């Protein structure tokens, strides 16, 4: 079994194992999103459904990566930093919804700004350290452009 498949399998197993525990814990803490009264009737079924599930996903990816730390490369590290950063944005959004009881969480402008900021930092870091490039390759047409 290749390391990539093993890493994905570990991440899946950790997610499946940790999710029920996290759901019980988040439900116990009442970390469920409130549903607005003006929404459709069927939306009420979602009332109290725990939010912050992204924590489990990010955790499982980090655990799987730790098991296969030999695979760590600058590119993978950049992807992990990017993923965790976007996970933090999601956590902040859910935290505002659940703890501060503001049903909409971050505004669209705030969320977009933070996401563009993370993307820009990742892009500039990747370009400065030669981790990513601006080259374009179009498969099937075998076109390769160095920008």
PDB file of C-alpha atoms in Angstrom:
ATOM      1  CA  UNK A   1       0.000   0.000   0.000  1.00  0.00           C
ATOM      2  CA  UNK A   2       1.458   3.356  -0.968  1.00  0.00           C
ATOM      3  CA  UNK A   3       2.027   6.057   1.604  1.00  0.00           C
ATOM      4  CA  UNK A   4      -0.625   8.313   0.057  1.00  0.00           C
ATOM      5  CA  UNK A   5      -3.305   5.637   0.321  1.00  0.00           C
ATOM      6  CA  UNK A   6      -2.201   4.814   3.865  1.00  0.00           C
ATOM      7  CA  UNK A   7      -2.387   8.487   4.844  1.00  0.00           C
ATOM      8  CA  UNK A   8      -5.891   8.817   3.387  1.00  0.00           C
ATOM      9  CA  UNK A   9      -6.968   5.609   5.135  1.00  0.00           C
ATOM     10  CA  UNK A  10      -5.618   6.798   8.494  1.00  0.00           C
ATOM     11  CA  UNK A  11      -7.406  10.127   8.059  1.00  0.00           C
ATOM     12  CA  UNK A  12     -10.673   8.344   7.221  1.00  0.00           C
ATOM     13  CA  UNK A  13     -10.387   5.963  10.200  1.00  0.00           C
ATOM     14  CA  UNK A  14      -9.601   8.808  12.604  1.00  0.00           C
ATOM     15  CA  UNK A  15     -12.567  10.803  11.261  1.00  0.00           C
ATOM     16  CA  UNK A  16     -14.943   7.848  11.641  1.00  0.00           C
ATOM     17  CA  UNK A  17     -13.619   7.089  15.142  1.00  0.00           C
ATOM     18  CA  UNK A  18     -13.560  10.653  16.470  1.00  0.00           C
ATOM     19  CA  UNK A  19     -16.776  12.003  14.895  1.00  0.00           C
ATOM     20  CA  UNK A  20     -19.256  10.262  17.249  1.00  0.00           C
ATOM     21  CA  UNK A  21     -17.250  11.402  20.279  1.00  0.00           C
ATOM     22  CA  UNK A  22     -17.049  14.973  18.974  1.00  0.00           C
ATOM     23  CA  UNK A  23     -20.761  15.029  18.146  1.00  0.00           C
ATOM     24  CA  UNK A  24     -21.692  13.876  21.675  1.00  0.00           C
ATOM     25  CA  UNK A  25     -19.316  16.396  23.245  1.00  0.00           C
ATOM     26  CA  UNK A  26     -20.468  19.303  21.066  1.00  0.00           C
ATOM     27  CA  UNK A  27     -24.111  18.365  21.696  1.00  0.00           C
ATOM     28  CA  UNK A  28     -23.432  18.272  25.447  1.00  0.00           C
ATOM     29  CA  UNK A  29     -21.907  21.760  25.207  1.00  0.00           C
ATOM     30  CA  UNK A  30     -24.991  22.839  23.219  1.00  0.00           C
ATOM     31  CA  UNK A  31     -22.813  23.840  20.278  1.00  0.00           C
ATOM     32  CA  UNK A  32     -25.740  23.590  17.909  1.00  0.00           C
ATOM     33  CA  UNK A  33     -26.735  26.238  15.451  1.00  0.00           C
ATOM     34  CA  UNK A  34     -30.014  28.002  15.955  1.00  0.00           C
ATOM     35  CA  UNK A  35     -32.395  28.068  13.014  1.00  0.00           C
ATOM     36  CA  UNK A  36     -34.132  31.309  12.106  1.00  0.00           C
ATOM     37  CA  UNK A  37     -37.902  31.285  12.391  1.00  0.00           C
ATOM     38  CA  UNK A  38     -38.329  32.789   8.917  1.00  0.00           C
ATOM     39  CA  UNK A  39     -36.742  29.793   7.209  1.00  0.00           C
ATOM     40  CA  UNK A  40     -38.552  26.843   5.654  1.00  0.00           C
ATOM     41  CA  UNK A  41     -40.371  24.464   8.002  1.00  0.00           C
ATOM     42  CA  UNK A  42     -38.122  21.482   7.149  1.00  0.00           C
ATOM     43  CA  UNK A  43     -35.100  23.494   8.275  1.00  0.00           C
ATOM     44  CA  UNK A  44     -36.256  23.100  11.883  1.00  0.00           C
ATOM     45  CA  UNK A  45     -34.994  19.497  11.834  1.00  0.00           C
ATOM     46  CA  UNK A  46     -31.473  20.952  11.798  1.00  0.00           C
ATOM     47  CA  UNK A  47     -32.055  22.850  15.053  1.00  0.00           C
ATOM     48  CA  UNK A  48     -29.384  21.924  17.583  1.00  0.00           C
ATOM     49  CA  UNK A  49     -27.243  20.010  15.059  1.00  0.00           C
ATOM     50  CA  UNK A  50     -23.672  20.443  16.290  1.00  0.00           C
ATOM     51  CA  UNK A  51     -21.462  22.771  14.326  1.00  0.00           C
ATOM     52  CA  UNK A  52     -17.663  22.880  14.326  1.00  0.00           C
ATOM     53  CA  UNK A  53     -17.339  19.509  12.608  1.00  0.00           C
ATOM     54  CA  UNK A  54     -14.428  20.909  10.630  1.00  0.00           C
ATOM     55  CA  UNK A  55     -12.320  20.471  13.759  1.00  0.00           C
ATOM     56  CA  UNK A  56     -12.617  16.699  13.349  1.00  0.00           C
ATOM     57  CA  UNK A  57     -11.618  16.839   9.687  1.00  0.00           C
ATOM     58  CA  UNK A  58      -8.583  19.068  10.300  1.00  0.00           C
ATOM     59  CA  UNK A  59      -7.602  16.932  13.302  1.00  0.00           C
ATOM     60  CA  UNK A  60      -7.764  13.725  11.278  1.00  0.00           C
ATOM     61  CA  UNK A  61      -5.641  15.195   8.478  1.00  0.00           C
ATOM     62  CA  UNK A  62      -3.022  16.378  10.989  1.00  0.00           C
ATOM     63  CA  UNK A  63      -2.962  12.980  12.728  1.00  0.00           C
ATOM     64  CA  UNK A  64      -2.590  11.151   9.418  1.00  0.00           C
ATOM     65  CA  UNK A  65       0.201  13.503   8.380  1.00  0.00           C
ATOM     66  CA  UNK A  66       1.954  12.988  11.707  1.00  0.00           C
ATOM     67  CA  UNK A  67       1.915   9.220  11.130  1.00  0.00           C
ATOM     68  CA  UNK A  68       3.566   9.765   7.775  1.00  0.00           C
ATOM     69  CA  UNK A  69       5.805  12.687   8.686  1.00  0.00           C
ATOM     70  CA  UNK A  70       8.432  11.446   6.234  1.00  0.00           C
ATOM     71  CA  UNK A  71       6.120  12.607   3.451  1.00  0.00           C
ATOM     72  CA  UNK A  72       6.329  16.197   4.679  1.00  0.00           C
ATOM     73  CA  UNK A  73       7.623  18.431   1.967  1.00  0.00           C
ATOM     74  CA  UNK A  74       7.467  22.196   1.577  1.00  0.00           C
ATOM     75  CA  UNK A  75       4.446  21.808  -0.728  1.00  0.00           C
ATOM     76  CA  UNK A  76       2.597  19.592   1.739  1.00  0.00           C
ATOM     77  CA  UNK A  77       3.454  21.933   4.601  1.00  0.00           C
ATOM     78  CA  UNK A  78       2.030  24.848   2.612  1.00  0.00           C
ATOM     79  CA  UNK A  79      -1.156  22.854   1.945  1.00  0.00           C
ATOM     80  CA  UNK A  80      -1.448  21.987   5.655  1.00  0.00           C
ATOM     81  CA  UNK A  81      -0.958  25.608   6.716  1.00  0.00           C
ATOM     82  CA  UNK A  82      -3.555  26.653   4.152  1.00  0.00           C
ATOM     83  CA  UNK A  83      -6.034  23.980   5.308  1.00  0.00           C
ATOM     84  CA  UNK A  84      -5.595  24.802   8.975  1.00  0.00           C
ATOM     85  CA  UNK A  85      -5.946  28.530   8.227  1.00  0.00           C
ATOM     86  CA  UNK A  86      -9.225  27.969   6.389  1.00  0.00           C
ATOM     87  CA  UNK A  87     -10.293  25.690   9.249  1.00  0.00           C
ATOM     88  CA  UNK A  88      -9.608  28.529  11.690  1.00  0.00           C
ATOM     89  CA  UNK A  89     -11.828  30.816   9.620  1.00  0.00           C
ATOM     90  CA  UNK A  90     -14.584  28.185   9.798  1.00  0.00           C
ATOM     91  CA  UNK A  91     -14.055  27.829  13.547  1.00  0.00           C
ATOM     92  CA  UNK A  92     -14.344  31.595  14.048  1.00  0.00           C
ATOM     93  CA  UNK A  93     -17.543  31.612  11.970  1.00  0.00           C
ATOM     94  CA  UNK A  94     -19.057  28.758  13.995  1.00  0.00           C
ATOM     95  CA  UNK A  95     -17.867  30.262  17.289  1.00  0.00           C
ATOM     96  CA  UNK A  96     -19.666  33.520  16.500  1.00  0.00           C
ATOM     97  CA  UNK A  97     -22.820  31.565  15.619  1.00  0.00           C
ATOM     98  CA  UNK A  98     -22.812  29.281  18.638  1.00  0.00           C
ATOM     99  CA  UNK A  99     -21.103  31.060  21.513  1.00  0.00           C
ATOM    100  CA  UNK A 100     -21.877  34.672  20.674  1.00  0.00           C
ATOM    101  CA  UNK A 101     -25.384  33.648  19.458  1.00  0.00           C
ATOM    102  CA  UNK A 102     -25.146  35.641  16.223  1.00  0.00           C
ATOM    103  CA  UNK A 103     -26.946  33.352  13.786  1.00  0.00           C
ATOM    104  CA  UNK A 104     -25.142  34.496  10.647  1.00  0.00           C
ATOM    105  CA  UNK A 105     -21.580  34.195  12.014  1.00  0.00           C
ATOM    106  CA  UNK A 106     -19.017  36.129  10.018  1.00  0.00           C
ATOM    107  CA  UNK A 107     -20.464  38.406   7.382  1.00  0.00           C
ATOM    108  CA  UNK A 108     -19.838  37.515   3.754  1.00  0.00           C
ATOM    109  CA  UNK A 109     -17.372  40.416   3.480  1.00  0.00           C
ATOM    110  CA  UNK A 110     -15.446  39.335   6.579  1.00  0.00           C
ATOM    111  CA  UNK A 111     -15.262  35.718   5.464  1.00  0.00           C
ATOM    112  CA  UNK A 112     -14.242  36.659   1.930  1.00  0.00           C
ATOM    113  CA  UNK A 113     -11.582  39.051   3.210  1.00  0.00           C
ATOM    114  CA  UNK A 114     -10.064  36.409   5.491  1.00  0.00           C
ATOM    115  CA  UNK A 115     -10.119  33.762   2.759  1.00  0.00           C
ATOM    116  CA  UNK A 116      -8.473  36.089   0.231  1.00  0.00           C
ATOM    117  CA  UNK A 117      -5.906  37.074   2.860  1.00  0.00           C
ATOM    118  CA  UNK A 118      -4.997  33.427   3.534  1.00  0.00           C
ATOM    119  CA  UNK A 119      -4.849  32.685  -0.195  1.00  0.00           C
ATOM    120  CA  UNK A 120      -2.599  35.704  -0.803  1.00  0.00           C
ATOM    121  CA  UNK A 121      -0.238  34.763   2.024  1.00  0.00           C
ATOM    122  CA  UNK A 122      -0.046  31.171   0.757  1.00  0.00           C
ATOM    123  CA  UNK A 123       0.543  32.361  -2.805  1.00  0.00           C
ATOM    124  CA  UNK A 124       3.242  34.882  -1.907  1.00  0.00           C
ATOM    125  CA  UNK A 125       4.957  32.419   0.436  1.00  0.00           C
ATOM    126  CA  UNK A 126       4.827  29.678  -2.164  1.00  0.00           C
ATOM    127  CA  UNK A 127       6.190  31.905  -4.911  1.00  0.00           C
ATOM    128  CA  UNK A 128       8.941  33.398  -2.733  1.00  0.00           C
ATOM    129  CA  UNK A 129      10.226  29.997  -1.652  1.00  0.00           C
ATOM    130  CA  UNK A 130       9.804  28.359  -5.049  1.00  0.00           C
ATOM    131  CA  UNK A 131       7.221  25.939  -3.690  1.00  0.00           C
ATOM    132  CA  UNK A 132       4.675  26.837  -6.331  1.00  0.00           C
ATOM    133  CA  UNK A 133       5.099  28.337  -9.762  1.00  0.00           C
ATOM    134  CA  UNK A 134       3.095  30.232 -12.313  1.00  0.00           C
ATOM    135  CA  UNK A 135       3.644  27.605 -14.997  1.00  0.00           C
ATOM    136  CA  UNK A 136       0.590  26.319 -16.803  1.00  0.00           C
ATOM    137  CA  UNK A 137       0.297  22.832 -18.244  1.00  0.00           C
ATOM    138  CA  UNK A 138      -2.753  21.797 -20.224  1.00  0.00           C
ATOM    139  CA  UNK A 139      -2.891  18.011 -20.425  1.00  0.00           C
ATOM    140  CA  UNK A 140      -4.142  16.287 -23.585  1.00  0.00           C
ATOM    141  CA  UNK A 141      -3.135  19.354 -25.598  1.00  0.00           C
ATOM    142  CA  UNK A 142       0.424  19.070 -24.268  1.00  0.00           C
ATOM    143  CA  UNK A 143       0.681  22.827 -23.894  1.00  0.00           C
ATOM    144  CA  UNK A 144       3.213  24.061 -21.342  1.00  0.00           C
ATOM    145  CA  UNK A 145       3.557  27.782 -20.714  1.00  0.00           C
ATOM    146  CA  UNK A 146       6.089  29.388 -18.435  1.00  0.00           C
ATOM    147  CA  UNK A 147       4.576  32.669 -17.282  1.00  0.00           C
TER     148      UNK A 147
END
